[in-house]
């Protein structure tokens, strides 16, 4: 497994990680800025941080209260 | 000279007739109150005037404009529930509204500055509308309705949702605005109409029941009225029935220990009543000659 | 046209303020990255797991670059579409329900402009996201799998883009005619799914279907040429967009804005 991961060039690893981090950070920023969310805040923090890609996306679609 | 002429305006939803054969004119420079109880068709009427709702039949004509003209250019409108893009700042929303209404960017910026100053939002202009209070939103609503210097400003229940302080602020603003624009606003509270308007249109069940200047209506419908208040509970109950049969008494009510008589010959009736009261030692606390108020008229119109 | 541009710019600004300009492109880029990555890792993972029973001969063919890209586009067509529909389901109904649509439409603005500006705004975001996603898929495929024509990648993506434009027009239509965002999303997804499935199952009957655009992309990438009736599918797709947007505006106009 280690070998497999090492076969990936750094130029592929870095963007992948950076993008995931951006998603998580933006979702968290929005979460802390908004006054209300659908569902408890701590639950969304866990979802955003621990579910790769799916977490932030479901926060933006479901958790965010639409402000008109 | 009238600015707008409304003829035979009708609106039906399914089988329900929301507005029925409404015809009236609005004088240029006047402030008109559309008065009526909830559900009378005020909002429907205003929405049709604002071009948000197509009338089932009838016409709305602006003086000097062709029948097919897009009237929205000449109208400023504030709905009952003003709604805004909460993610915009106050001045962003004003700029957007102004430019949509046909102003250049520069004009919009200038008008925004001017208007936000007048409604007292200059300080808050850069804050997100999402953080505004109800009163602030209502003042922003007034400002955006005025941004393009409309000929007619239409306001749907502009003060109903506000607390007494906010109410007074907005009424004061209306007095300011009416110096430069014609205003049509709806309300179900007579007091608000009396505070700022010259003309009133009373509607009930979608029909116009009374219209004219406040003064004319007050004069035309003023009737002498006599109030007699009892000193002992139920003392006037039987007398009320008796007095109803008196000549020149057109209307009598007995409520909360007060007999109210609407009469035609006040002196004559007064003499008769006072005589009876003295003769039978009827225990009364108050005997008063007065005139019916607009409130009486409004209540009558609304409830009958 | 001036008011249309104003409303279009407002849509773009709104999507920036609610971070859509960040997270939706991020999702597409990550989707674009994922397929080349897993294709690259898969044989080694199976190898490393050592789970193959003795004597079992499993020939794992080396991944083909164009196929990897095709799988990526397929993911865009599934997960990407889901994200697009769900993130734009209240595009019209949201403003209608809050009442702010009424504040805009009392201005001298055409209902059709209002609707098309919304569609065009969302389309701009989708275009950028899809292209970024495809480009990163191309980059990762080049890096990890093998040579891939950039031009073919772009052609394939553009075909998907037109299909997405049809889907977005459906969402705008349902969002303008239905009250809730949920029903609008559900109906849009159901129709897209039905159209895709029928096109796959009854190819003889569905030659006109714009869902065939994805099949054209597949054929272009693997065979190097488009299928028959390409222009018919383009024409039907564009017609659907026009009809959906025009009727959305007309239906929107005939319902009172405030209940």
Coordinates of C-alpha atoms in Angstrom, one line a residue:
Chain A
X1 CA 0.0 0.0 0.0
X2 CA 2.8 2.3 1.0
X3 CA 4.5 1.6 -2.3
X4 CA 1.3 2.3 -4.2
X5 CA 1.0 5.7 -2.6
X6 CA 4.6 6.5 -3.1
X7 CA 4.1 5.9 -6.8
X8 CA 2.0 8.9 -7.0
X9 CA 4.0 12.0 -7.9
X10 CA 3.9 14.9 -5.6
X11 CA 2.3 17.1 -8.3
X12 CA -0.8 14.9 -7.9
X13 CA -0.9 14.6 -4.2
X14 CA -0.6 18.3 -3.3
X15 CA -3.6 19.7 -5.3
X16 CA -5.8 16.9 -4.1
X17 CA -5.0 17.7 -0.5
X18 CA -5.2 21.4 -1.0
X19 CA -8.6 21.2 -2.6
X20 CA -10.0 19.1 0.2
X21 CA -8.7 21.5 2.8
X22 CA -10.2 24.5 0.9
X23 CA -13.6 22.8 0.9
X24 CA -13.4 22.0 4.6
X25 CA -12.2 25.5 5.5
X26 CA -14.8 27.3 3.4
X27 CA -17.6 25.1 4.8
X28 CA -16.4 25.8 8.4
X29 CA -16.1 29.6 7.7
X30 CA -19.7 29.6 6.4
X31 CA -20.9 27.5 9.3
X32 CA -19.4 29.9 11.9
X33 CA -20.6 33.0 10.1
X34 CA -24.2 31.9 9.7
X35 CA -26.6 32.5 12.5
X36 CA -28.7 29.4 12.0
X37 CA -28.1 26.0 10.5
X38 CA -30.4 23.1 9.9
X39 CA -29.4 20.7 12.7
X40 CA -26.9 21.2 15.5
X41 CA -23.6 23.0 14.8
X42 CA -21.3 20.4 16.4
X43 CA -22.8 17.7 14.2
X44 CA -22.0 19.7 11.0
X45 CA -18.5 20.3 12.2
X46 CA -17.9 16.6 12.6
X47 CA -19.5 15.9 9.2
X48 CA -17.5 18.6 7.4
X49 CA -14.2 17.6 8.9
X50 CA -14.5 13.8 8.8
X51 CA -16.4 13.0 5.6
X52 CA -14.1 13.7 2.7
X53 CA -15.9 15.7 -0.1
X54 CA -19.3 14.4 0.9
X55 CA -19.2 16.3 4.2
X56 CA -18.7 19.9 3.0
X57 CA -21.0 19.3 0.0
X58 CA -23.9 18.0 2.1
X59 CA -23.4 21.0 4.5
X60 CA -23.6 23.5 1.6
X61 CA -26.7 21.7 0.2
X62 CA -28.6 20.7 3.3
X63 CA -27.2 22.4 6.3
X64 CA -27.0 26.0 5.0
X65 CA -30.0 28.1 5.6
X66 CA -30.8 29.9 2.4
X67 CA -30.7 33.6 2.9
X68 CA -32.8 35.3 0.2
Chain B
X1 CA -55.9 67.0 -12.2
X2 CA -55.8 63.3 -11.9
X3 CA -52.6 61.4 -12.2
X4 CA -54.1 57.9 -12.5
X5 CA -57.5 56.8 -13.6
X6 CA -58.7 53.4 -12.6
X7 CA -61.8 52.1 -14.4
X8 CA -63.9 49.0 -13.7
X9 CA -61.0 47.1 -12.2
X10 CA -61.9 43.4 -11.6
X11 CA -59.9 40.5 -10.2
X12 CA -61.3 37.0 -9.8
X13 CA -59.4 34.0 -8.3
X14 CA -61.4 31.0 -9.4
X15 CA -64.9 31.8 -8.2
X16 CA -63.8 34.3 -5.6
X17 CA -64.2 38.0 -6.6
X18 CA -61.3 39.7 -4.9
X19 CA -61.8 43.1 -6.5
X20 CA -65.1 44.1 -8.0
X21 CA -65.7 47.0 -10.4
X22 CA -63.3 49.4 -8.7
X23 CA -63.2 52.8 -10.3
X24 CA -61.4 55.9 -8.8
X25 CA -58.9 58.5 -9.7
X26 CA -55.8 59.8 -7.9
X27 CA -55.1 63.5 -7.9
X28 CA -51.6 64.5 -8.7
X29 CA -49.7 65.5 -5.5
X30 CA -52.2 64.0 -3.1
X31 CA -51.8 61.4 -0.5
X32 CA -54.5 58.8 -0.7
X33 CA -55.3 56.2 1.9
X34 CA -56.9 52.9 0.8
X35 CA -58.8 52.0 3.9
X36 CA -60.5 48.8 4.6
X37 CA -60.7 45.8 6.9
X38 CA -58.3 42.8 6.4
X39 CA -59.3 40.8 3.4
X40 CA -61.1 43.7 1.7
X41 CA -58.9 43.4 -1.4
X42 CA -56.5 46.2 -0.7
X43 CA -53.3 44.2 -1.4
X44 CA -54.8 42.8 -4.6
X45 CA -55.7 46.3 -5.8
X46 CA -52.3 47.7 -5.1
X47 CA -50.5 44.7 -6.7
X48 CA -52.6 45.3 -9.9
X49 CA -51.6 49.0 -9.8
X50 CA -48.0 48.1 -9.3
X51 CA -48.1 45.8 -12.3
X52 CA -47.4 42.7 -10.3
X53 CA -50.7 41.1 -11.0
X54 CA -52.7 41.2 -14.2
X55 CA -56.3 42.4 -13.7
X56 CA -59.1 40.1 -14.9
X57 CA -60.6 43.1 -16.6
X58 CA -60.6 46.9 -16.3
X59 CA -58.0 49.6 -17.0
X60 CA -55.3 51.6 -15.2
X61 CA -54.3 54.7 -17.1
X62 CA -51.6 57.2 -16.3
X63 CA -52.4 60.7 -17.4
X64 CA -50.4 61.4 -20.6
X65 CA -49.2 57.9 -21.1
X66 CA -50.4 55.5 -23.8
X67 CA -52.5 52.6 -22.6
X68 CA -49.8 50.0 -23.3
X69 CA -47.0 51.8 -21.5
X70 CA -45.0 49.8 -18.9
X71 CA -46.3 51.7 -15.8
X72 CA -43.7 50.1 -13.5
X73 CA -41.2 52.8 -14.6
X74 CA -43.4 55.5 -13.0
X75 CA -44.3 53.6 -9.9
X76 CA -42.5 52.9 -6.6
X77 CA -43.8 50.0 -4.6
X78 CA -43.3 48.7 -1.2
X79 CA -45.2 45.4 -0.5
X80 CA -46.6 44.5 2.9
X81 CA -43.8 42.1 3.6
X82 CA -40.8 44.0 2.2
X83 CA -38.2 41.4 1.3
X84 CA -34.5 42.1 0.4
X85 CA -31.4 40.2 -0.6
X86 CA -30.1 39.6 2.9
X87 CA -26.6 39.1 1.5
X88 CA -26.5 42.6 0.1
X89 CA -25.7 45.7 2.0
X90 CA -28.3 48.4 2.2
X91 CA -26.6 50.6 -0.3
X92 CA -25.9 47.7 -2.7
X93 CA -29.6 46.9 -2.7
X94 CA -30.4 50.6 -3.4
X95 CA -27.9 50.7 -6.3
X96 CA -29.4 47.5 -7.7
X97 CA -33.0 48.7 -7.4
X98 CA -32.1 52.1 -8.9
X99 CA -30.3 50.7 -11.9
X100 CA -33.1 48.2 -12.5
X101 CA -35.5 51.1 -12.5
X102 CA -33.5 52.8 -15.3
X103 CA -31.1 55.1 -13.4
X104 CA -27.4 55.2 -14.5
X105 CA -24.9 53.9 -12.0
X106 CA -23.9 57.5 -11.1
X107 CA -27.5 58.6 -10.5
X108 CA -28.3 55.5 -8.5
X109 CA -25.3 56.2 -6.2
X110 CA -26.3 59.8 -5.8
X111 CA -30.0 59.0 -5.0
X112 CA -28.9 56.2 -2.6
X113 CA -26.8 58.6 -0.7
X114 CA -29.6 61.2 -0.6
X115 CA -32.4 58.8 0.4
X116 CA -30.5 56.7 3.0
X117 CA -29.6 60.0 4.6
X118 CA -33.3 60.9 4.8
X119 CA -34.5 57.6 6.2
X120 CA -31.7 57.6 8.7
X121 CA -29.8 54.6 7.3
X122 CA -26.6 56.4 6.3
X123 CA -24.7 54.7 9.2
X124 CA -25.9 51.3 8.4
X125 CA -25.5 51.5 4.6
X126 CA -22.6 49.2 4.4
X127 CA -24.0 46.5 6.7
X128 CA -25.7 43.4 5.4
X129 CA -29.5 43.7 5.2
X130 CA -29.7 40.4 7.0
X131 CA -28.7 42.2 10.2
X132 CA -31.2 45.0 9.9
X133 CA -34.1 45.3 12.4
X134 CA -37.7 45.4 11.2
X135 CA -37.9 49.1 11.4
X136 CA -34.7 49.5 9.5
X137 CA -35.9 47.2 6.7
X138 CA -39.1 49.2 6.4
X139 CA -37.2 52.4 6.1
X140 CA -35.0 50.8 3.5
X141 CA -38.2 49.7 1.8
X142 CA -39.4 53.3 1.6
X143 CA -36.1 54.4 0.3
X144 CA -36.0 51.8 -2.5
X145 CA -39.5 52.7 -3.5
X146 CA -38.4 56.3 -4.0
X147 CA -35.1 55.7 -5.7
X148 CA -36.2 56.5 -9.3
X149 CA -38.3 59.5 -8.3
X150 CA -41.6 57.8 -9.2
X151 CA -44.7 59.7 -10.1
X152 CA -46.8 57.4 -7.8
X153 CA -45.6 55.7 -4.7
X154 CA -47.6 52.7 -3.6
X155 CA -47.2 51.4 -0.1
X156 CA -49.0 48.3 1.2
X157 CA -49.7 48.6 4.9
X158 CA -46.5 50.6 5.5
X159 CA -46.9 50.9 9.3
X160 CA -49.0 47.9 10.4
X161 CA -46.1 45.6 11.3
X162 CA -44.2 48.3 13.3
X163 CA -44.1 49.2 17.0
X164 CA -45.4 52.6 18.0
X165 CA -42.0 54.3 17.6
X166 CA -41.4 52.8 14.2
X167 CA -44.9 53.7 13.3
X168 CA -44.4 57.3 14.1
X169 CA -41.1 57.4 12.3
X170 CA -42.6 56.0 9.1
X171 CA -45.6 58.3 9.3
X172 CA -43.3 61.3 9.6
X173 CA -41.4 60.1 6.6
X174 CA -44.6 59.8 4.6
X175 CA -45.3 63.5 5.4
X176 CA -41.9 64.3 4.0
X177 CA -42.3 62.1 0.9
X178 CA -45.7 63.6 0.0
X179 CA -44.1 66.9 -0.7
X180 CA -42.5 65.4 -3.9
X181 CA -44.6 62.5 -4.9
X182 CA -48.2 61.2 -5.1
X183 CA -48.7 58.5 -2.5
X184 CA -51.3 55.7 -2.4
X185 CA -51.0 53.6 0.8
X186 CA -53.3 51.0 2.3
X187 CA -54.1 50.6 5.9
X188 CA -56.8 49.0 8.1
X189 CA -56.3 51.6 10.8
X190 CA -58.3 54.8 10.3
X191 CA -55.9 56.7 12.6
X192 CA -53.0 56.3 10.2
X193 CA -55.1 57.5 7.3
X194 CA -56.2 60.6 9.2
X195 CA -52.6 61.3 10.2
X196 CA -51.2 61.8 6.7
X197 CA -53.7 61.5 3.9
X198 CA -56.0 64.0 2.2
X199 CA -58.1 61.5 0.4
X200 CA -59.5 58.2 1.5
X201 CA -60.9 55.3 -0.5
X202 CA -62.8 52.9 1.7
X203 CA -63.3 49.4 0.3
X204 CA -65.1 46.4 1.6
X205 CA -65.3 43.0 -0.1
X206 CA -63.4 44.3 -3.1
X207 CA -65.9 47.1 -3.7
X208 CA -65.5 50.9 -3.2
X209 CA -67.9 52.0 -0.6
X210 CA -66.8 55.6 0.0
X211 CA -64.3 58.0 -1.4
X212 CA -63.4 61.6 -1.3
X213 CA -61.3 64.1 0.6
X214 CA -61.2 63.5 4.4
X215 CA -62.8 66.9 5.0
X216 CA -65.6 66.3 2.6
X217 CA -66.4 62.9 4.0
X218 CA -66.3 64.2 7.5
X219 CA -68.7 67.0 6.6
X220 CA -71.0 65.0 4.5
X221 CA -71.4 62.2 6.9
X222 CA -71.3 64.2 10.1
X223 CA -74.4 63.6 12.1
X224 CA -75.5 65.0 15.5
X225 CA -75.3 62.4 18.2
X226 CA -76.4 62.3 21.8
X227 CA -74.6 60.2 24.4
X228 CA -76.3 59.4 27.7
X229 CA -74.4 57.4 30.3
X230 CA -76.2 55.7 33.1
X231 CA -75.2 56.1 36.8
X232 CA -76.8 52.8 38.0
X233 CA -76.2 49.6 36.1
X234 CA -79.0 48.7 33.6
X235 CA -80.8 51.9 34.5
X236 CA -81.2 52.9 30.8
X237 CA -82.0 49.4 29.4
X238 CA -85.8 49.9 29.2
X239 CA -85.5 53.6 28.3
X240 CA -83.3 52.7 25.4
X241 CA -86.2 50.8 23.8
X242 CA -88.5 53.6 24.5
X243 CA -86.2 56.3 23.0
X244 CA -85.7 54.3 19.9
X245 CA -89.3 55.1 18.9
X246 CA -88.8 58.9 19.3
X247 CA -89.2 61.0 16.3
X248 CA -85.9 62.1 14.6
X249 CA -83.9 59.3 16.1
X250 CA -82.3 57.4 13.2
X251 CA -80.1 55.1 15.1
X252 CA -79.8 53.9 18.7
X253 CA -77.3 51.7 20.5
X254 CA -76.9 50.7 24.1
X255 CA -73.6 49.4 25.1
X256 CA -71.5 49.4 28.2
X257 CA -74.1 51.5 30.0
X258 CA -74.0 54.2 27.3
X259 CA -77.0 55.0 25.0
X260 CA -75.9 56.5 21.8
X261 CA -78.5 58.2 19.7
X262 CA -77.9 59.4 16.2
X263 CA -80.5 62.1 15.6
X264 CA -81.7 64.5 13.0
X265 CA -83.1 67.4 15.1
X266 CA -80.8 67.5 18.0
X267 CA -82.5 70.4 19.9
X268 CA -85.9 68.9 19.7
X269 CA -84.7 65.4 20.8
X270 CA -82.6 66.9 23.5
X271 CA -85.6 68.7 25.0
X272 CA -87.7 65.6 25.0
X273 CA -85.0 63.5 26.6
X274 CA -84.1 66.0 29.3
X275 CA -87.7 66.3 30.2
X276 CA -88.1 62.6 30.6
X277 CA -84.9 62.3 32.6
X278 CA -86.0 65.0 35.0
X279 CA -89.6 63.7 35.2
X280 CA -88.7 60.1 35.9
X281 CA -85.5 60.9 37.8
X282 CA -83.5 58.6 35.6
X283 CA -80.1 58.2 37.1
X284 CA -77.6 59.5 34.6
X285 CA -74.0 60.5 34.9
X286 CA -73.4 62.2 31.6
X287 CA -75.5 63.8 28.8
X288 CA -73.5 64.9 25.8
X289 CA -74.3 66.4 22.5
X290 CA -71.6 65.6 19.9
X291 CA -71.0 64.8 16.2
X292 CA -70.3 61.4 14.7
X293 CA -66.6 60.9 14.1
X294 CA -64.9 59.4 11.1
X295 CA -64.3 56.4 13.3
X296 CA -68.0 55.9 13.6
X297 CA -68.4 56.1 9.9
X298 CA -65.5 53.7 9.3
X299 CA -66.8 51.2 11.7
X300 CA -70.3 51.4 10.2
X301 CA -68.9 51.0 6.7
X302 CA -66.6 48.1 7.7
X303 CA -69.1 46.2 9.7
X304 CA -72.4 46.6 7.8
Chain C
X1 CA -30.2 44.1 -22.3
X2 CA -28.8 46.5 -19.6
X3 CA -31.2 45.2 -17.0
X4 CA -30.5 41.7 -18.1
X5 CA -26.7 42.3 -17.5
X6 CA -27.5 43.8 -14.1
X7 CA -29.5 40.8 -13.0
X8 CA -26.9 38.4 -14.5
X9 CA -24.1 40.2 -12.6
X10 CA -26.2 40.0 -9.4
X11 CA -26.5 36.2 -9.8
X12 CA -22.7 35.9 -10.2
X13 CA -22.2 38.1 -7.1
X14 CA -24.7 36.2 -5.1
X15 CA -23.0 32.9 -5.9
X16 CA -19.7 34.5 -4.8
X17 CA -21.2 35.6 -1.5
X18 CA -22.6 32.2 -0.7
X19 CA -19.3 30.5 -1.7
X20 CA -20.8 28.6 -4.6
X21 CA -17.9 30.0 -6.7
X22 CA -15.6 28.1 -4.4
X23 CA -17.2 24.9 -3.5
X24 CA -18.8 23.8 -6.7
X25 CA -15.6 24.1 -8.8
X26 CA -13.8 22.3 -6.0
X27 CA -16.3 19.4 -6.2
X28 CA -15.8 19.1 -9.9
X29 CA -12.1 19.3 -9.7
X30 CA -12.0 16.6 -7.0
X31 CA -14.3 14.5 -9.1
X32 CA -12.0 15.0 -12.0
X33 CA -9.0 13.9 -9.9
X34 CA -10.6 10.9 -8.3
X35 CA -11.0 8.6 -11.3
X36 CA -7.4 8.8 -12.6
X37 CA -6.2 8.4 -9.0
X38 CA -8.2 5.2 -8.4
X39 CA -7.4 3.8 -11.8
X40 CA -3.8 4.3 -11.1
X41 CA -3.9 2.8 -7.6
X42 CA -6.3 -0.1 -8.2
X43 CA -3.9 -2.7 -9.6
X44 CA -1.4 -1.9 -6.9
X45 CA -3.9 -2.0 -4.1
X46 CA -5.2 -5.4 -5.2
X47 CA -1.6 -6.5 -5.6
X48 CA -0.6 -5.2 -2.2
X49 CA -3.6 -6.7 -0.5
X50 CA -2.3 -10.0 -1.7
X51 CA -5.8 -11.3 -1.5
X52 CA -5.7 -13.2 -4.8
X53 CA -6.2 -16.9 -4.2
X54 CA -3.5 -19.1 -5.6
X55 CA -4.0 -20.2 -9.1
X56 CA -6.6 -17.5 -9.8
X57 CA -5.5 -15.6 -12.9
X58 CA -7.0 -12.2 -13.0
X59 CA -5.7 -10.1 -15.8
X60 CA -6.0 -6.5 -14.9
X61 CA -5.6 -4.6 -18.1
X62 CA -3.7 -1.4 -17.8
X63 CA -6.1 1.6 -17.7
X64 CA -6.7 3.4 -21.0
X65 CA -6.4 7.2 -20.8
X66 CA -9.5 7.9 -22.9
X67 CA -11.6 5.5 -20.9
X68 CA -10.5 7.0 -17.7
X69 CA -11.6 10.4 -19.0
X70 CA -14.9 8.9 -20.1
X71 CA -15.4 7.5 -16.6
X72 CA -14.7 10.9 -15.2
X73 CA -17.3 12.5 -17.5
X74 CA -19.7 9.8 -16.4
X75 CA -19.1 10.8 -12.8
X76 CA -19.8 14.4 -13.7
X77 CA -23.0 13.2 -15.3
X78 CA -24.1 11.5 -12.1
X79 CA -22.6 13.1 -9.0
X80 CA -22.0 16.5 -10.8
X81 CA -25.6 16.6 -11.9
X82 CA -26.9 15.7 -8.5
X83 CA -24.8 18.6 -7.0
X84 CA -25.9 21.0 -9.7
X85 CA -29.6 20.2 -9.3
X86 CA -29.6 20.2 -5.5
X87 CA -27.6 23.4 -5.3
X88 CA -29.9 25.3 -7.7
X89 CA -33.3 23.8 -6.8
X90 CA -34.5 27.0 -5.1
X91 CA -33.0 29.3 -7.8
X92 CA -36.4 30.9 -8.5
X93 CA -38.7 29.6 -5.8
X94 CA -36.4 30.9 -3.1
X95 CA -36.8 34.5 -4.2
X96 CA -40.5 34.0 -4.9
X97 CA -41.2 32.6 -1.4
X98 CA -39.2 35.2 0.4
X99 CA -41.0 38.0 -1.6
X100 CA -37.8 39.6 -3.0
X101 CA -38.9 38.5 -6.5
X102 CA -41.8 40.9 -6.1
X103 CA -39.4 43.7 -5.3
X104 CA -37.4 43.1 -8.5
X105 CA -40.4 42.5 -10.8
X106 CA -42.1 45.8 -9.9
X107 CA -39.1 47.3 -11.7
X108 CA -39.4 47.7 -15.4
X109 CA -37.9 44.3 -16.0
X110 CA -39.1 41.5 -18.3
X111 CA -40.0 38.3 -16.7
X112 CA -38.1 36.4 -19.4
X113 CA -35.0 38.5 -18.6
X114 CA -35.3 37.6 -14.9
X115 CA -35.6 33.9 -15.7
X116 CA -32.9 33.7 -18.3
X117 CA -30.5 35.8 -16.2
X118 CA -30.8 33.2 -13.5
X119 CA -30.3 30.3 -15.9
X120 CA -27.3 32.1 -17.5
X121 CA -25.7 32.8 -14.1
X122 CA -26.0 29.2 -13.0
X123 CA -24.7 28.1 -16.4
X124 CA -21.6 30.3 -16.1
X125 CA -20.7 28.6 -12.8
X126 CA -21.4 25.1 -14.2
X127 CA -19.3 25.9 -17.3
X128 CA -16.4 27.0 -15.3
X129 CA -16.7 24.1 -12.9
X130 CA -17.0 21.5 -15.6
X131 CA -14.1 22.8 -17.6
X132 CA -11.9 23.0 -14.5
X133 CA -12.9 19.5 -13.6
X134 CA -12.1 18.2 -17.1
X135 CA -8.8 19.9 -17.2
X136 CA -7.7 18.5 -13.9
X137 CA -8.9 15.0 -15.1
X138 CA -6.8 15.5 -18.2
X139 CA -3.8 16.6 -16.1
X140 CA -4.0 13.7 -13.7
X141 CA -4.5 11.2 -16.5
X142 CA -1.4 12.5 -18.3
X143 CA 0.5 12.3 -15.1
X144 CA -0.6 8.9 -13.9
X145 CA -2.1 6.9 -16.8
X146 CA -0.8 8.0 -20.2
X147 CA -1.2 10.3 -23.1
X148 CA -4.6 12.0 -23.7
X149 CA -5.6 14.5 -26.3
X150 CA -6.5 17.8 -24.7
X151 CA -8.7 18.7 -27.7
X152 CA -10.8 15.5 -27.3
X153 CA -11.1 16.2 -23.6
X154 CA -12.5 19.6 -24.4
X155 CA -14.9 18.3 -27.1
X156 CA -16.2 15.6 -24.8
X157 CA -16.7 18.2 -22.0
X158 CA -18.6 20.6 -24.3
X159 CA -21.1 17.8 -25.2
X160 CA -21.7 17.2 -21.5
X161 CA -22.0 20.9 -21.0
X162 CA -24.9 21.1 -23.4
X163 CA -26.6 18.3 -21.7
X164 CA -26.1 20.1 -18.3
X165 CA -27.6 23.2 -19.9
X166 CA -30.8 21.2 -20.7
X167 CA -30.9 19.9 -17.1
X168 CA -30.4 23.4 -15.6
X169 CA -33.3 24.7 -17.8
X170 CA -35.4 21.9 -16.3
X171 CA -34.5 23.0 -12.8
X172 CA -35.2 26.6 -13.5
X173 CA -38.6 25.6 -15.1
X174 CA -39.7 23.6 -12.1
X175 CA -38.3 26.1 -9.6
X176 CA -40.4 28.8 -11.3
X177 CA -43.6 26.8 -11.4
X178 CA -43.5 24.8 -8.2
X179 CA -43.6 26.2 -4.7
X180 CA -41.1 24.0 -3.0
X181 CA -37.5 23.4 -3.7
X182 CA -37.7 19.7 -2.9
X183 CA -40.4 18.9 -5.5
X184 CA -38.5 20.9 -8.1
X185 CA -35.3 19.0 -7.5
X186 CA -37.1 15.7 -7.4
X187 CA -39.0 16.2 -10.6
X188 CA -35.9 17.5 -12.4
X189 CA -33.8 14.5 -11.3
X190 CA -36.6 12.1 -12.1
X191 CA -37.0 13.5 -15.6
X192 CA -33.3 13.5 -16.2
X193 CA -33.0 9.9 -15.0
X194 CA -36.0 8.8 -17.0
X195 CA -34.7 10.4 -20.2
X196 CA -31.2 8.9 -19.7
X197 CA -32.6 5.4 -18.9
X198 CA -35.1 5.4 -21.8
X199 CA -32.4 6.6 -24.2
X200 CA -30.2 3.8 -23.1
X201 CA -32.9 1.1 -23.2
X202 CA -34.8 2.1 -26.3
X203 CA -32.1 3.5 -28.6
X204 CA -34.3 3.0 -31.7
X205 CA -37.1 5.1 -30.2
X206 CA -35.0 7.8 -28.6
X207 CA -32.7 8.9 -31.4
X208 CA -33.9 12.5 -30.8
X209 CA -33.1 12.5 -27.1
X210 CA -30.6 15.1 -25.9
X211 CA -29.4 12.5 -23.4
X212 CA -27.6 11.0 -26.4
X213 CA -25.1 13.8 -26.1
X214 CA -23.3 11.8 -23.5
X215 CA -23.2 8.8 -25.8
X216 CA -21.7 11.1 -28.5
X217 CA -19.0 12.1 -26.1
X218 CA -18.3 8.4 -25.3
X219 CA -18.1 7.5 -28.9
X220 CA -15.9 10.5 -29.7
X221 CA -13.4 9.5 -26.9
X222 CA -13.3 5.8 -27.6
X223 CA -13.9 5.5 -31.4
X224 CA -12.8 8.9 -32.4
X225 CA -16.1 9.8 -34.1
X226 CA -19.6 11.0 -33.2
X227 CA -22.7 8.8 -33.5
X228 CA -25.4 9.4 -36.1
X229 CA -28.0 12.2 -35.7
X230 CA -25.6 14.4 -33.8
X231 CA -27.1 17.6 -35.0
X232 CA -30.7 16.4 -34.3
X233 CA -29.7 15.9 -30.7
X234 CA -28.1 19.3 -30.5
X235 CA -31.2 20.9 -32.1
X236 CA -33.6 19.1 -29.7
X237 CA -31.4 20.1 -26.7
X238 CA -31.3 23.8 -27.7
X239 CA -35.0 23.8 -28.4
X240 CA -35.8 22.3 -25.1
X241 CA -33.8 25.0 -23.3
X242 CA -35.6 27.7 -25.2
X243 CA -39.1 26.2 -24.7
X244 CA -38.5 25.5 -21.0
X245 CA -37.2 29.0 -20.2
X246 CA -39.9 30.8 -22.2
X247 CA -42.7 28.8 -20.6
X248 CA -41.1 29.2 -17.1
X249 CA -41.3 33.0 -17.6
X250 CA -44.9 32.8 -18.9
X251 CA -46.1 30.6 -16.1
X252 CA -44.3 32.6 -13.5
X253 CA -46.0 35.7 -14.7
X254 CA -49.5 34.3 -14.4
X255 CA -49.3 33.4 -10.7
X256 CA -49.6 36.0 -8.0
X257 CA -46.3 36.7 -6.5
X258 CA -47.6 37.0 -3.0
X259 CA -50.3 34.7 -1.6

